[in-house]
């Protein structure tokens, strides 16, 4: 598969990266691209069969799967141990796992709000906490958190989700400040709409979408996104690669919007 639009360049040779939520969607593409760029990747997820299958496809020399529910501190300890057992060290993390729920804010049950906080916000915090000492021991490293355009601007009916994604931006800035002295860079990605199962609420298998639903979504994004389409998970993976590789050696503490221009402003076109 051509994952980086022009062959591989070994940008992550010798690096070992933990990627959460890597069984499908953006995390899967990040794992495939990072391995193609020379990294050893530890894929974590709660979708065990899918995650293990992706790791098998990438190959045992480059990829391993481990069950990693990002909201459980003990799972993080096990994941760090698994990465070190498989590859001897770990010097990078992509906090990609996340969940989305649609609801009017005032109708959102407390349990639903807390579930989103637990996975998206606490999960990101636990990842930083578990990996930072390892990265420091390796002489430095990178952490890429996955926020969202909703972490920087508002969107109706995703109040709990937007709150957690704004929190991820806050965590990113503070972690970057506190970890810079240990040569650890921390950045966040803020994707717009990306063509993954998450972007098809209620239709978790995008291949199972009706032609009409697919056409309606394509028309919506053609109108509201200046570049005229939804993003591809491979495109988000390339930003994650930039933020993980030495190409971004002077970049830390920043949120990066990747949304086809959706949030650039209002346009009559
Ligand atoms: P996705 O639903 O396809 O993938 C999310 C992955 O996270 C899944 O494999 C899922 O099993 C895993 N996951 C969920 N809960 C978990 C947990 N507790 N522990 C470990 N893994 C868990 O969606 P995606 O689009 O690939 O999402 C990746 C990230 O991008 C998420 O953080 C999401 O919020 C963010 N994002 C997505 C979009 C979009 O439009 N798709 C836009 C902006 C941001």
Tab-separated table of C-alpha atoms and ligand atoms in Angstrom:
chain	number	residue	atom	x	y	z
A	1	UNK	CA	0.000	0.000	0.000
A	2	UNK	CA	1.262	3.471	-0.830
A	3	UNK	CA	0.782	5.045	2.569
A	4	UNK	CA	2.749	8.243	2.192
A	5	UNK	CA	2.077	9.229	-1.384
A	6	UNK	CA	5.573	8.525	-2.646
A	7	UNK	CA	7.463	5.607	-1.171
A	8	UNK	CA	9.023	5.340	2.252
A	9	UNK	CA	11.882	7.390	3.567
A	10	UNK	CA	12.804	5.754	6.887
A	11	UNK	CA	11.812	8.825	8.860
A	12	UNK	CA	11.202	6.699	11.966
A	13	UNK	CA	14.088	4.224	11.660
A	14	UNK	CA	14.930	2.803	15.091
A	15	UNK	CA	11.972	4.454	16.820
A	16	UNK	CA	9.374	2.547	18.889
A	17	UNK	CA	5.910	4.100	19.054
A	18	UNK	CA	2.776	3.160	20.994
A	19	UNK	CA	-0.414	3.985	19.076
A	20	UNK	CA	-3.812	3.756	20.779
A	21	UNK	CA	-7.075	3.014	19.011
A	22	UNK	CA	-5.023	1.395	16.259
A	23	UNK	CA	-7.448	-1.374	15.247
A	24	UNK	CA	-9.117	0.798	12.601
A	25	UNK	CA	-9.534	4.329	11.279
A	26	UNK	CA	-6.804	6.894	11.789
A	27	UNK	CA	-4.878	4.807	14.334
A	28	UNK	CA	-4.648	1.907	11.906
A	29	UNK	CA	-3.264	4.171	9.174
A	30	UNK	CA	-0.791	5.710	11.611
A	31	UNK	CA	0.440	2.224	12.564
A	32	UNK	CA	0.823	1.184	8.921
A	33	UNK	CA	2.599	4.393	7.908
A	34	UNK	CA	4.898	4.470	10.944
A	35	UNK	CA	5.938	0.831	10.401
A	36	UNK	CA	6.569	1.565	6.714
A	37	UNK	CA	8.793	4.447	7.857
A	38	UNK	CA	10.925	2.085	9.942
A	39	UNK	CA	9.333	2.222	13.401
A	40	UNK	CA	8.395	-0.631	15.680
A	41	UNK	CA	4.760	-0.041	16.574
A	42	UNK	CA	2.723	-1.288	19.494
A	43	UNK	CA	-0.941	-1.165	18.540
A	44	UNK	CA	-3.395	-0.810	21.418
A	45	UNK	CA	-7.185	-1.003	21.264
A	46	UNK	CA	-10.237	-2.674	22.773
A	47	UNK	CA	-11.139	-4.298	19.427
A	48	UNK	CA	-8.835	-7.256	19.930
A	49	UNK	CA	-9.527	-9.256	16.771
A	50	UNK	CA	-9.253	-6.265	14.455
A	51	UNK	CA	-6.173	-4.909	16.197
A	52	UNK	CA	-4.367	-8.240	16.155
A	53	UNK	CA	-5.214	-8.683	12.469
A	54	UNK	CA	-3.736	-5.275	11.572
A	55	UNK	CA	-0.559	-6.071	13.526
A	56	UNK	CA	-0.279	-9.458	11.765
A	57	UNK	CA	-0.656	-7.791	8.377
A	58	UNK	CA	2.090	-5.283	9.157
A	59	UNK	CA	4.357	-8.120	10.318
A	60	UNK	CA	5.754	-9.400	13.622
A	61	UNK	CA	9.137	-7.754	13.177
A	62	UNK	CA	7.517	-4.323	13.102
A	63	UNK	CA	4.172	-4.567	14.913
A	64	UNK	CA	2.524	-6.089	17.969
A	65	UNK	CA	-0.991	-5.775	19.299
A	66	UNK	CA	-1.936	-5.477	22.965
A	67	UNK	CA	-5.303	-4.912	24.603
A	68	UNK	CA	-5.129	-1.351	25.881
A	69	UNK	CA	-8.244	0.287	27.251
A	70	UNK	CA	-6.841	3.794	27.548
A	71	UNK	CA	-9.069	4.593	30.523
A	72	UNK	CA	-7.418	1.877	32.675
A	73	UNK	CA	-4.095	2.736	34.303
A	74	UNK	CA	-3.127	-0.937	34.664
A	75	UNK	CA	-3.550	-1.451	30.917
A	76	UNK	CA	-1.034	1.337	30.307
A	77	UNK	CA	1.517	-0.340	32.556
A	78	UNK	CA	1.053	-3.596	30.651
A	79	UNK	CA	1.354	-1.812	27.291
A	80	UNK	CA	4.638	-0.149	28.231
A	81	UNK	CA	5.971	-3.538	29.383
A	82	UNK	CA	4.818	-5.163	26.130
A	83	UNK	CA	6.494	-2.486	23.995
A	84	UNK	CA	9.774	-2.897	25.849
A	85	UNK	CA	9.574	-6.704	25.704
A	86	UNK	CA	8.955	-6.629	21.949
A	87	UNK	CA	11.255	-3.812	20.864
A	88	UNK	CA	13.543	-3.079	23.829
A	89	UNK	CA	12.486	0.537	24.339
A	90	UNK	CA	9.734	3.026	23.647
A	91	UNK	CA	10.211	6.612	22.569
A	92	UNK	CA	6.944	7.776	21.104
A	93	UNK	CA	3.206	7.812	21.698
A	94	UNK	CA	0.192	8.658	19.581
A	95	UNK	CA	-2.854	9.140	21.797
A	96	UNK	CA	-5.414	8.419	19.092
A	97	UNK	CA	-8.190	6.392	20.782
A	98	UNK	CA	-11.446	8.277	21.150
A	99	UNK	CA	-15.220	7.980	21.214
A	100	UNK	CA	-17.971	10.308	20.002
A	101	UNK	CA	-21.599	10.650	21.126
A	102	UNK	CA	-24.213	13.017	19.696
A	103	UNK	CA	-26.568	14.654	22.150
A	104	UNK	CA	-28.048	18.000	23.067
A	105	UNK	CA	-25.933	19.261	25.969
A	106	UNK	CA	-28.793	19.693	28.436
A	107	UNK	CA	-30.161	16.243	27.541
A	108	UNK	CA	-26.828	14.477	27.951
A	109	UNK	CA	-26.949	11.901	30.760
A	110	UNK	CA	-24.176	12.295	33.331
A	111	UNK	CA	-22.968	8.758	32.625
A	112	UNK	CA	-22.533	9.579	28.927
A	113	UNK	CA	-20.620	12.775	29.707
A	114	UNK	CA	-18.366	10.886	32.109
A	115	UNK	CA	-17.785	8.054	29.629
A	116	UNK	CA	-16.434	10.540	27.086
A	117	UNK	CA	-14.237	12.225	29.695
A	118	UNK	CA	-12.921	8.849	30.818
A	119	UNK	CA	-11.807	7.718	27.362
A	120	UNK	CA	-10.893	10.921	25.521
A	121	UNK	CA	-9.525	13.047	28.344
A	122	UNK	CA	-8.450	10.691	31.143
A	123	UNK	CA	-7.137	8.234	28.534
A	124	UNK	CA	-4.897	10.929	27.053
A	125	UNK	CA	-3.716	11.979	30.522
A	126	UNK	CA	-2.890	8.383	31.494
A	127	UNK	CA	-0.962	7.869	28.262
A	128	UNK	CA	1.202	10.926	28.870
A	129	UNK	CA	1.727	9.879	32.489
A	130	UNK	CA	2.686	6.293	31.625
A	131	UNK	CA	4.956	7.058	28.686
A	132	UNK	CA	6.775	10.240	29.732
A	133	UNK	CA	9.230	8.449	32.079
A	134	UNK	CA	10.053	5.924	29.330
A	135	UNK	CA	10.587	8.649	26.755
A	136	UNK	CA	12.803	10.540	29.177
A	137	UNK	CA	14.818	7.349	29.828
A	138	UNK	CA	15.258	6.936	26.056
A	139	UNK	CA	16.810	10.417	25.909
A	140	UNK	CA	13.687	12.112	24.583
A	141	UNK	CA	10.727	11.414	22.339
A	142	UNK	CA	7.405	12.583	21.008
A	143	UNK	CA	3.775	12.564	22.048
A	144	UNK	CA	1.014	13.325	19.567
A	145	UNK	CA	-2.452	13.780	21.028
A	146	UNK	CA	-5.618	13.636	18.973
A	147	UNK	CA	-7.960	16.524	19.615
A	148	UNK	CA	-10.486	17.706	17.027
A	149	UNK	CA	-11.628	20.909	15.343
A	150	UNK	CA	-14.372	20.772	17.998
A	151	UNK	CA	-11.606	21.241	20.581
A	152	UNK	CA	-10.981	24.717	19.127
A	153	UNK	CA	-14.416	25.794	17.913
A	154	UNK	CA	-17.986	24.867	18.774
A	155	UNK	CA	-20.306	22.357	17.180
A	156	UNK	CA	-23.881	21.754	18.264
A	157	UNK	CA	-24.816	18.334	19.674
A	158	UNK	CA	-21.272	17.266	20.576
A	159	UNK	CA	-20.912	19.150	23.860
A	160	UNK	CA	-19.319	16.404	25.942
A	161	UNK	CA	-17.013	15.399	23.087
A	162	UNK	CA	-15.966	19.013	22.395
A	163	UNK	CA	-15.229	19.557	26.091
A	164	UNK	CA	-12.902	16.546	26.164
A	165	UNK	CA	-11.174	17.609	22.961
A	166	UNK	CA	-10.592	21.136	24.320
A	167	UNK	CA	-9.127	19.463	27.405
A	168	UNK	CA	-6.745	17.514	25.148
A	169	UNK	CA	-5.404	20.810	23.771
A	170	UNK	CA	-4.888	22.044	27.332
A	171	UNK	CA	-3.109	18.849	28.343
A	172	UNK	CA	-0.908	19.124	25.258
A	173	UNK	CA	0.266	22.631	26.113
A	174	UNK	CA	1.021	21.844	29.757
A	175	UNK	CA	2.769	18.550	28.945
A	176	UNK	CA	4.902	20.320	26.325
A	177	UNK	CA	5.969	22.942	28.869
A	178	UNK	CA	6.759	20.433	31.602
A	179	UNK	CA	8.486	17.847	29.389
A	180	UNK	CA	10.544	20.098	27.094
A	181	UNK	CA	13.528	19.931	29.449
A	182	UNK	CA	13.489	16.143	28.987
A	183	UNK	CA	13.622	16.535	25.211
A	184	UNK	CA	10.028	15.354	24.820
A	185	UNK	CA	7.901	17.214	22.295
A	186	UNK	CA	4.108	17.172	22.691
A	187	UNK	CA	1.672	18.332	19.997
A	188	UNK	CA	-1.979	17.848	19.106
A	189	UNK	CA	-3.839	17.216	15.875
A	190	UNK	CA	-7.269	18.768	15.349
A	191	UNK	CA	-8.879	16.935	12.417
A	192	UNK	CA	-12.080	18.030	10.717
A	193	UNK	CA	-14.381	15.352	9.328
A	194	UNK	CA	-12.401	12.216	8.482
A	195	UNK	CA	-13.717	9.187	6.631
A	196	UNK	CA	-13.616	6.575	9.396
A	197	UNK	CA	-16.307	4.568	11.208
A	198	UNK	CA	-16.574	7.417	13.767
A	199	UNK	CA	-17.762	9.813	11.082
A	200	UNK	CA	-20.707	7.537	10.246
A	201	UNK	CA	-22.748	7.575	13.467
A	202	UNK	CA	-25.138	4.687	13.727
A	203	UNK	CA	-23.543	3.066	10.706
A	204	UNK	CA	-20.382	1.724	12.211
A	205	UNK	CA	-19.416	-0.158	9.085
A	206	UNK	CA	-18.859	2.545	6.443
A	207	UNK	CA	-18.943	-0.153	3.790
A	208	UNK	CA	-22.515	-0.787	4.922
A	209	UNK	CA	-23.715	2.788	4.336
A	210	UNK	CA	-26.516	3.147	1.856
A	211	UNK	CA	-25.618	4.880	-1.396
A	212	UNK	CA	-28.084	7.645	-0.493
A	213	UNK	CA	-26.510	8.287	2.915
A	214	UNK	CA	-23.056	8.303	1.375
A	215	UNK	CA	-24.162	10.740	-1.334
A	216	UNK	CA	-25.832	13.024	1.249
A	217	UNK	CA	-22.651	13.135	3.325
A	218	UNK	CA	-20.477	13.776	0.294
A	219	UNK	CA	-22.786	16.656	-0.718
A	220	UNK	CA	-22.678	18.159	2.796
A	221	UNK	CA	-18.887	18.177	2.890
A	222	UNK	CA	-18.642	19.409	-0.712
A	223	UNK	CA	-20.604	22.477	0.401
A	224	UNK	CA	-19.036	23.224	3.797
A	225	UNK	CA	-15.398	22.192	3.353
A	226	UNK	CA	-13.384	24.534	1.081
A	227	UNK	CA	-11.348	21.618	-0.305
A	228	UNK	CA	-14.688	20.023	-1.143
A	229	UNK	CA	-14.413	16.667	0.582
A	230	UNK	CA	-14.025	14.761	3.803
A	231	UNK	CA	-10.471	13.932	4.939
A	232	UNK	CA	-8.844	10.534	4.529
A	233	UNK	CA	-7.316	8.768	7.550
A	234	UNK	CA	-4.037	8.480	5.628
A	235	UNK	CA	-3.865	12.277	5.496
A	236	UNK	CA	-4.131	12.502	9.284
A	237	UNK	CA	-1.458	9.793	9.576
A	238	UNK	CA	0.934	11.948	7.537
A	239	UNK	CA	0.486	14.832	9.994
A	240	UNK	CA	1.103	12.395	12.868
A	241	UNK	CA	4.285	11.279	11.069
A	242	UNK	CA	5.473	14.871	10.718
A	243	UNK	CA	4.878	15.533	14.421
A	244	UNK	CA	6.593	12.264	15.415
A	245	UNK	CA	9.631	12.554	13.134
A	246	UNK	CA	12.591	14.932	13.296
A	247	UNK	CA	10.942	17.003	10.545
A	248	UNK	CA	9.148	18.784	13.406
A	249	UNK	CA	12.199	19.011	15.686
A	250	UNK	CA	11.464	22.654	16.699
A	251	UNK	CA	7.703	22.208	17.144
A	252	UNK	CA	6.058	21.608	20.509
A	253	UNK	CA	2.978	22.561	22.495
A	254	UNK	CA	0.768	23.299	19.492
A	255	UNK	CA	-2.609	22.203	18.138
A	256	UNK	CA	-2.571	21.582	14.348
A	257	UNK	CA	-5.840	21.918	12.480
A	258	UNK	CA	-6.224	19.518	9.531
A	259	UNK	CA	-9.724	20.062	8.158
A	260	UNK	CA	-9.638	20.956	4.448
A	261	UNK	CA	-10.156	24.591	5.429
A	262	UNK	CA	-13.507	23.972	7.160
A	263	UNK	CA	-12.754	26.259	10.120
A	264	UNK	CA	-10.777	28.886	8.185
A	265	UNK	CA	-13.804	31.162	8.057
A	266	UNK	CA	-16.972	31.894	6.147
A	267	UNK	CA	-16.946	31.728	2.354
A	268	UNK	CA	-19.660	32.363	-0.270
A	269	UNK	CA	-18.104	29.749	-2.582
B	1	LIG	P1	-12.684	5.224	14.893
B	1	LIG	O1	-13.914	5.107	15.707
B	1	LIG	O2	-12.618	4.535	13.596
B	1	LIG	O3	-11.407	4.773	15.734
B	1	LIG	C1	-11.286	4.964	17.114
B	1	LIG	C2	-10.560	3.773	17.697
B	1	LIG	O4	-10.420	3.978	19.111
B	1	LIG	C3	-11.334	2.461	17.504
B	1	LIG	O5	-10.495	1.449	17.024
B	1	LIG	C4	-11.842	2.164	18.904
B	1	LIG	O6	-12.024	0.778	19.180
B	1	LIG	C5	-10.738	2.765	19.761
B	1	LIG	N1	-11.172	2.976	21.128
B	1	LIG	C6	-12.355	3.437	21.597
B	1	LIG	N2	-12.380	3.440	22.930
B	1	LIG	C7	-11.174	2.960	23.340
B	1	LIG	C8	-10.584	2.727	24.606
B	1	LIG	N3	-11.252	2.971	25.755
B	1	LIG	N4	-9.313	2.245	24.656
B	1	LIG	C9	-8.636	2.000	23.503
B	1	LIG	N5	-9.152	2.186	22.278
B	1	LIG	C10	-10.399	2.673	22.197
B	1	LIG	O7	-12.495	6.806	14.687
B	1	LIG	P2	-11.268	7.676	14.135
B	1	LIG	O8	-11.849	8.725	13.282
B	1	LIG	O9	-10.176	6.842	13.585
B	1	LIG	O10	-10.812	8.386	15.495
B	1	LIG	C11	-9.457	8.543	15.865
B	1	LIG	C12	-9.327	9.817	16.692
B	1	LIG	O11	-9.592	10.946	15.866
B	1	LIG	C13	-10.303	9.930	17.864
B	1	LIG	O12	-9.650	10.470	18.989
B	1	LIG	C14	-11.340	10.892	17.357
B	1	LIG	O13	-12.012	11.561	18.412
B	1	LIG	C15	-10.508	11.804	16.511
B	1	LIG	N6	-11.233	12.560	15.489
B	1	LIG	C16	-11.964	11.935	14.535
B	1	LIG	C17	-12.649	12.679	13.574
B	1	LIG	C18	-13.467	12.030	12.462
B	1	LIG	O14	-14.218	12.741	11.786
B	1	LIG	N7	-13.359	10.748	12.230
B	1	LIG	C19	-12.558	14.077	13.601
B	1	LIG	C20	-11.784	14.684	14.590
B	1	LIG	C21	-11.118	13.921	15.526
